[in-house]
Coordinates of C-alpha atoms and ligand atoms in Angstrom, one line a residue:
M10 CA 56.5 87.8 40.0
V11 CA 59.3 88.7 37.7
A12 CA 61.3 86.3 35.7
H13 CA 64.9 85.8 36.8
A14 CA 67.3 87.5 34.4
A15 CA 68.9 84.2 33.6
A16 CA 65.5 83.0 32.3
V17 CA 65.0 85.9 29.9
T18 CA 68.4 85.6 28.3
P19 CA 68.6 83.4 25.2
V20 CA 68.0 79.8 25.7
T21 CA 71.6 78.8 25.5
L22 CA 73.3 79.5 28.8
P23 CA 77.0 80.5 28.8
A24 CA 79.6 77.9 29.3
S25 CA 80.8 79.8 32.4
A26 CA 79.6 82.8 34.4
V27 CA 82.8 84.8 34.0
E28 CA 85.9 84.2 31.9
V29 CA 89.1 86.2 32.2
R30 CA 92.0 85.6 29.8
G31 CA 95.5 87.2 30.0
L32 CA 94.2 90.1 32.1
N33 CA 96.8 92.8 32.9
K34 CA 96.4 96.0 34.8
V35 CA 99.0 98.6 35.2
Y36 CA 98.1 101.6 37.3
K37 CA 100.0 104.5 35.9
G38 CA 101.0 105.9 39.2
S39 CA 101.4 109.6 39.9
G40 CA 104.1 111.9 41.2
R41 CA 106.1 110.0 43.7
S42 CA 104.6 106.5 43.1
G43 CA 105.6 104.8 39.9
P44 CA 103.5 102.5 37.8
K45 CA 102.0 99.5 39.6
H46 CA 101.5 96.2 37.8
A47 CA 98.5 95.1 39.8
L48 CA 97.4 92.1 37.6
K49 CA 99.9 90.1 35.7
G50 CA 98.2 87.9 33.1
I51 CA 95.3 86.6 35.1
D52 CA 93.4 83.6 33.6
L53 CA 90.3 82.7 35.5
V54 CA 87.1 80.8 34.8
I55 CA 84.2 81.1 37.2
P56 CA 81.8 78.2 36.7
R57 CA 78.1 79.0 36.3
G58 CA 76.3 78.4 39.6
S59 CA 79.4 78.3 41.7
L60 CA 80.0 80.1 45.0
F61 CA 83.5 81.2 44.0
G62 CA 86.1 82.6 46.4
L63 CA 88.9 84.8 45.3
L64 CA 91.3 84.7 48.1
G65 CA 94.5 86.7 48.7
P66 CA 96.4 88.9 51.0
N67 CA 95.9 92.7 51.0
G68 CA 97.3 94.2 47.9
A69 CA 97.1 91.0 45.9
G70 CA 94.9 92.6 43.2
K71 CA 91.4 91.3 44.2
S72 CA 89.6 94.6 44.1
T73 CA 91.3 95.6 40.9
L74 CA 90.0 92.4 39.3
I75 CA 86.5 92.9 40.7
N76 CA 86.4 96.6 39.6
I77 CA 87.4 95.6 36.1
L78 CA 84.5 93.1 36.0
A79 CA 82.2 95.8 37.3
G80 CA 83.4 98.3 34.6
L81 CA 84.8 100.6 37.3
V82 CA 88.4 100.2 36.3
N83 CA 89.8 100.0 32.8
K84 CA 92.0 97.0 32.1
T85 CA 95.4 97.5 30.4
D86 CA 94.9 94.4 28.2
G87 CA 93.3 90.9 28.2
H88 CA 89.8 89.6 27.6
V89 CA 86.9 89.5 30.0
S90 CA 83.5 88.1 29.4
I91 CA 80.6 88.1 31.8
W92 CA 77.7 85.7 31.2
G93 CA 79.0 85.1 27.7
T94 CA 79.3 88.8 26.8
D95 CA 82.7 90.4 26.1
I96 CA 83.0 93.6 28.2
D97 CA 84.7 95.5 25.3
A98 CA 82.2 94.4 22.6
H99 CA 79.0 94.9 24.6
P100 CA 79.8 96.8 27.8
R101 CA 76.2 97.6 28.6
Q102 CA 75.0 94.0 28.2
A103 CA 78.0 92.8 30.2
R104 CA 77.2 95.2 33.0
A105 CA 73.6 94.2 33.1
S106 CA 74.7 90.6 33.9
I107 CA 76.6 91.5 37.0
G108 CA 75.8 93.1 40.3
V109 CA 78.7 94.3 42.4
V110 CA 79.0 95.2 46.1
P111 CA 82.1 97.2 46.4
Q112 CA 84.6 97.0 49.2
E113 CA 84.1 100.6 50.2
L114 CA 80.5 101.3 51.4
N115 CA 79.5 104.8 50.4
M116 CA 75.9 105.6 50.6
D117 CA 73.9 108.8 51.0
P118 CA 73.0 109.0 54.7
F119 CA 69.7 110.7 54.0
F120 CA 68.2 108.1 51.7
T121 CA 66.2 105.2 53.1
P122 CA 66.8 101.6 52.0
R123 CA 63.6 101.7 49.9
E124 CA 64.6 104.9 48.2
M125 CA 68.0 103.6 47.5
L126 CA 66.8 100.4 45.8
E127 CA 64.2 102.4 43.8
L128 CA 66.9 104.8 42.6
Q129 CA 69.2 101.9 41.7
A130 CA 66.4 100.1 39.8
G131 CA 65.8 103.4 37.9
L132 CA 69.5 103.6 37.0
Y133 CA 69.3 100.1 35.6
G134 CA 66.1 100.9 33.7
V135 CA 64.0 98.3 35.6
P136 CA 60.4 99.3 34.9
R137 CA 58.3 100.2 38.0
G138 CA 56.0 97.2 37.6
Q139 CA 59.0 94.8 37.6
R140 CA 60.8 96.2 40.6
R141 CA 61.3 93.9 43.6
T142 CA 62.1 96.4 46.3
D143 CA 60.1 94.8 49.1
E144 CA 61.1 91.3 48.1
L145 CA 64.8 92.3 48.2
L146 CA 64.5 94.1 51.5
E147 CA 62.8 91.1 52.9
A148 CA 65.6 88.8 51.6
V149 CA 68.3 90.7 53.3
G150 CA 66.4 91.1 56.6
L151 CA 65.8 94.8 56.2
A152 CA 62.0 94.9 55.7
D153 CA 61.5 96.7 59.0
K154 CA 64.2 99.3 58.1
A155 CA 62.7 100.1 54.7
N156 CA 61.9 103.7 55.6
A157 CA 64.8 104.4 58.1
Y158 CA 67.6 106.8 57.1
A159 CA 70.7 105.0 56.0
R160 CA 72.7 106.8 58.6
T161 CA 70.8 104.9 61.3
L162 CA 71.7 101.5 60.0
S163 CA 74.5 99.4 61.5
G164 CA 77.5 98.4 59.5
G165 CA 76.1 94.9 58.9
M166 CA 72.8 96.3 57.8
K167 CA 74.5 98.7 55.3
R168 CA 76.4 95.8 53.9
R169 CA 73.2 93.8 53.5
L170 CA 71.5 96.8 51.9
M171 CA 74.4 97.0 49.4
V172 CA 73.8 93.3 48.5
A173 CA 70.1 94.1 47.9
K174 CA 71.2 97.1 45.8
A175 CA 73.4 95.0 43.6
M176 CA 70.5 92.6 43.0
V177 CA 67.9 95.1 41.8
H178 CA 68.4 94.2 38.1
T179 CA 68.4 90.5 38.9
P180 CA 71.9 89.8 37.6
P181 CA 72.9 86.2 37.2
V182 CA 76.3 87.0 38.6
L183 CA 76.8 88.7 42.0
V184 CA 80.2 89.9 43.1
L185 CA 81.0 90.8 46.7
D186 CA 84.3 92.5 47.4
E187 CA 85.3 91.7 51.0
P188 CA 81.6 91.4 52.1
T189 CA 82.4 90.8 55.8
A190 CA 85.5 93.0 56.4
G191 CA 84.9 94.8 59.6
V192 CA 81.6 93.0 60.2
D193 CA 81.3 91.2 63.6
I194 CA 81.1 87.4 63.7
E195 CA 77.4 87.1 64.3
L196 CA 76.5 89.4 61.4
R197 CA 79.1 87.6 59.3
R198 CA 77.2 84.4 59.7
L199 CA 73.9 86.1 58.8
L200 CA 75.5 87.5 55.6
W201 CA 76.9 84.1 54.8
E202 CA 73.4 82.7 55.0
H203 CA 72.1 85.3 52.6
V204 CA 74.8 84.6 50.2
R205 CA 74.2 80.9 50.4
K206 CA 70.5 81.4 49.8
L207 CA 71.1 83.6 46.7
N208 CA 73.5 81.0 45.4
R209 CA 71.1 78.1 46.0
A210 CA 68.5 80.2 44.1
G211 CA 70.7 80.1 41.1
T212 CA 72.9 83.2 41.3
T213 CA 76.6 82.7 40.6
V214 CA 78.5 84.4 43.4
L215 CA 82.0 85.6 43.3
L216 CA 83.4 87.0 46.6
T217 CA 86.8 88.2 47.6
T218 CA 88.1 87.8 51.0
H219 CA 91.3 87.8 52.9
Y220 CA 89.6 85.7 55.6
L221 CA 90.6 82.1 54.9
Q222 CA 87.9 80.8 57.1
E223 CA 85.3 82.7 55.1
A224 CA 86.4 81.1 51.8
E225 CA 86.7 77.7 53.5
E226 CA 83.2 77.8 55.0
L227 CA 81.3 79.4 52.2
C228 CA 82.9 78.7 48.8
D229 CA 82.8 75.6 46.6
T230 CA 85.6 76.8 44.3
I231 CA 88.6 78.8 45.4
A232 CA 91.2 80.8 43.5
I233 CA 94.2 82.3 45.4
I234 CA 95.9 85.3 44.0
N235 CA 99.1 86.8 45.2
H236 CA 101.0 89.8 43.7
G237 CA 98.6 89.9 40.8
T238 CA 99.1 86.3 39.8
V239 CA 96.8 83.3 40.2
V240 CA 98.6 80.7 42.3
A241 CA 95.8 78.2 42.6
C242 CA 92.3 77.7 41.3
E243 CA 90.3 74.5 42.0
P244 CA 87.4 73.0 43.8
K245 CA 87.8 73.6 47.6
R246 CA 87.9 69.8 48.3
A247 CA 90.9 69.4 45.9
L248 CA 92.6 72.4 47.3
L249 CA 92.2 71.2 50.9
G250 CA 93.5 67.8 49.8
R251 CA 96.7 69.3 48.5
V252 CA 98.4 69.7 51.8
D253 CA 99.8 66.7 53.5
N254 CA 99.7 68.0 56.9
K255 CA 97.8 67.1 60.0
A256 CA 98.0 67.9 63.7
L257 CA 97.5 65.5 66.5
S258 CA 96.5 67.1 69.8
L259 CA 97.1 65.0 72.9
T260 CA 95.9 65.6 76.4
V261 CA 98.2 63.8 78.9
D262 CA 97.8 62.8 82.5
R263 CA 100.2 65.2 84.1
D264 CA 101.8 68.6 83.7
L265 CA 104.9 68.9 81.5
T266 CA 107.4 71.7 81.3
A267 CA 108.8 70.7 77.9
V268 CA 108.2 68.4 75.0
P269 CA 109.5 64.9 76.1
D270 CA 112.8 63.8 74.4
A271 CA 111.0 60.7 73.1
L272 CA 109.1 63.0 70.8
A273 CA 112.2 64.7 69.4
A274 CA 111.7 63.0 66.0
F275 CA 108.4 64.8 65.5
T276 CA 107.4 68.4 65.2
A277 CA 105.8 68.8 68.6
E278 CA 105.0 71.6 70.9
L279 CA 103.6 72.0 74.3
A280 CA 100.5 74.0 73.9
E281 CA 99.5 73.8 77.5
P282 CA 101.1 72.0 80.5
R283 CA 99.0 68.9 79.6
Q284 CA 98.5 69.4 75.9
L285 CA 100.9 68.3 73.3
V286 CA 100.4 69.2 69.6
V287 CA 102.2 67.0 67.1
R288 CA 102.3 67.9 63.4
Y289 CA 102.8 65.1 60.9
Q290 CA 102.5 64.1 57.3
P291 CA 99.9 61.3 56.9
S292 CA 101.5 60.1 53.7
R293 CA 104.8 59.4 55.5
Q294 CA 104.1 59.1 59.2
K295 CA 101.7 56.9 61.1
V296 CA 99.8 58.0 64.2
D297 CA 100.8 54.9 66.1
G298 CA 104.5 56.0 65.8
I299 CA 103.5 59.2 67.7
L300 CA 101.5 57.3 70.2
A301 CA 104.3 54.9 70.9
A302 CA 106.7 57.8 71.5
V303 CA 104.3 59.3 74.0
A304 CA 104.0 55.9 75.8
A305 CA 107.8 55.6 75.8
A306 CA 107.9 59.0 77.6
G307 CA 105.9 57.3 80.3
L308 CA 102.7 59.4 79.7
S309 CA 99.1 58.3 79.5
I310 CA 96.8 59.8 77.0
V311 CA 93.6 61.2 78.5
D312 CA 92.2 62.5 75.2
L313 CA 93.2 63.1 71.6
S314 CA 91.9 64.8 68.5
T315 CA 93.3 65.4 65.0
E316 CA 93.0 68.5 62.9
E317 CA 93.0 68.5 59.1
S318 CA 95.1 71.1 57.4
D319 CA 93.1 74.1 56.5
L320 CA 93.3 76.8 53.8
E321 CA 95.7 78.7 56.0
D322 CA 98.3 76.0 55.6
I323 CA 97.7 75.8 51.9
F324 CA 97.8 79.5 51.5
L325 CA 101.1 79.8 53.3
Q326 CA 102.5 77.0 51.2
L327 CA 101.4 78.6 48.0
T328 CA 102.4 82.1 48.8
A329 CA 105.7 81.6 50.5
G330 CA 107.8 80.7 47.5
A331 CA 110.5 78.1 46.8
H332 CA 111.1 76.9 50.3
T333 CA 107.6 75.6 50.6
E334 CA 107.5 74.1 47.1
E335 CA 110.4 71.9 48.2
L336 CA 108.4 70.8 51.3
A337 CA 105.4 70.0 49.1
R338 CA 107.6 68.0 46.7
G339 CA 109.2 66.2 49.6
A340 CA 105.8 65.2 50.9
A341 CA 104.7 63.8 47.5
Ligands
ADP13 P1 93.4 93.8 47.1 O1 92.0 94.2 46.9 O2 93.7 92.4 46.9 O3 93.8 94.2 48.5 P2 94.0 95.9 45.2 O4 93.4 95.4 43.9 O5 93.2 96.9 46.0 O6 94.3 94.6 46.1 O7 95.4 96.5 44.9 C1 96.4 95.8 44.2 C2 97.6 96.7 44.0 O8 97.3 97.8 43.2 C3 98.1 97.2 45.3 O9 99.5 97.3 45.3 C4 97.5 98.6 45.3 O10 98.3 99.5 46.1 C5 97.5 99.0 43.9 N1 96.4 99.9 43.5 C6 95.1 99.7 43.7 N2 94.4 100.7 43.3 C7 95.3 101.6 42.8 C8 95.1 102.9 42.1 N3 93.9 103.4 41.9 N4 96.2 103.5 41.7 C9 97.5 102.9 41.9 N5 97.7 101.8 42.5 C10 96.6 101.1 42.9
MG14 MG1 90.4 94.9 48.1

C-alpha cells in the first residue's frame, strides 16, 4: 500500500485544486497564418475534490488551457497554480501534482500496458517498491491485457490505459482532454464509471468535452469557454437552473397534418402526426394554458411529458451573443 500523494503533501491542503488568473495565450503563427489569441484573460478556479467540466465548441481553447496546466504549452502571460504551487515558481512540483491524458493518443505500439506504466513511473521517479502498476491496470479494467502489445488494444482500451498512465505518480489532480471523443457509447459509459470512481476516491478531475451530455451526466461544476473566454462557471445545478425553458410533449388521439391554430400563441411543432411539442417559459406561461388550447382544438391528450432545458439550451444561449441575452433578460 502506498499513501495517496495528497496525504504526503504538507498538512494544509490548498484552497483549490487549480487556480488560473488572467491567463493569455497567443500562438505566434507561422507563414500564412497570423498570430492566434487562443486564450483571452481566463480566470478559473477548480474546487478541490470536484469533477469539473470544461465545455466548449471546437477551437474554443480547451486543449490550450489543459496543455498549459500540463506544462506542454507555454503561456503568454497570467498566473497558474496547481495544488497550491505556482507553475512558474516551482514547475517540477506543479507537474508532480497533475496527471494529464492528452486529446491525441500516441503510444508506442510495441510496448505492453505493463511496460508503459513502468516506464512512466520511472520518468516520474516513483521508486519500484511504490509502483502500483497492477492496481492501476485493475482499476481501468486492463488487468487481462497487461502483457498485450498496445497495437492490439481497442481505442477505448488505449484511452483507459492513458488514464492509468496519468495516474502512476498518484497526482491529486487528473486532467482528461476529450476523454471520450471517438469512443463508442458503451465504452464511454465504462470510462465515465472509472472517472467517477477516481473522483469518489478523492482525485480532483478536470475534463474537457464538446459533448454537452458528457458534462451534464458526469460533472458537478461546469465552465463554458468560447473563443478563449469563460462565458460561465458554476455548479451544474445552478447552470441548469439558468434557462427558463421547458418543452411539453403531447400525444394526441388522432393524426394531425399541422399545428392546430388554437396553439398559434405558443411555440409548437408537430414532431410526429400524433405528437405535438410545445416550448414554454415556466416563469411566464402555465401548462394549463397549453392544455386548454389543445382542448379548444378538439383534441384529447393520450399522454404527456415535460422536458427540462439541458446544457445544450444554456450553451446556445451563452454562446450565441446579444440576441439570446435579450431573450434571457426578457424571461427574467
Ligand atoms: P479546443 O481544444 O477547444 O478545440 P484548442 O485549444 O485546440 O481548442 O485551439 C484553440 C485555438 O488555437 C484554435 O483556433 C486553434 O486553431 C488554435 N491553435 C491551437 N494550437 C495551435 C498551435 N500550436 N499553433 C497555432 N494555433 C493553434
Ligand atoms: Mg481540444
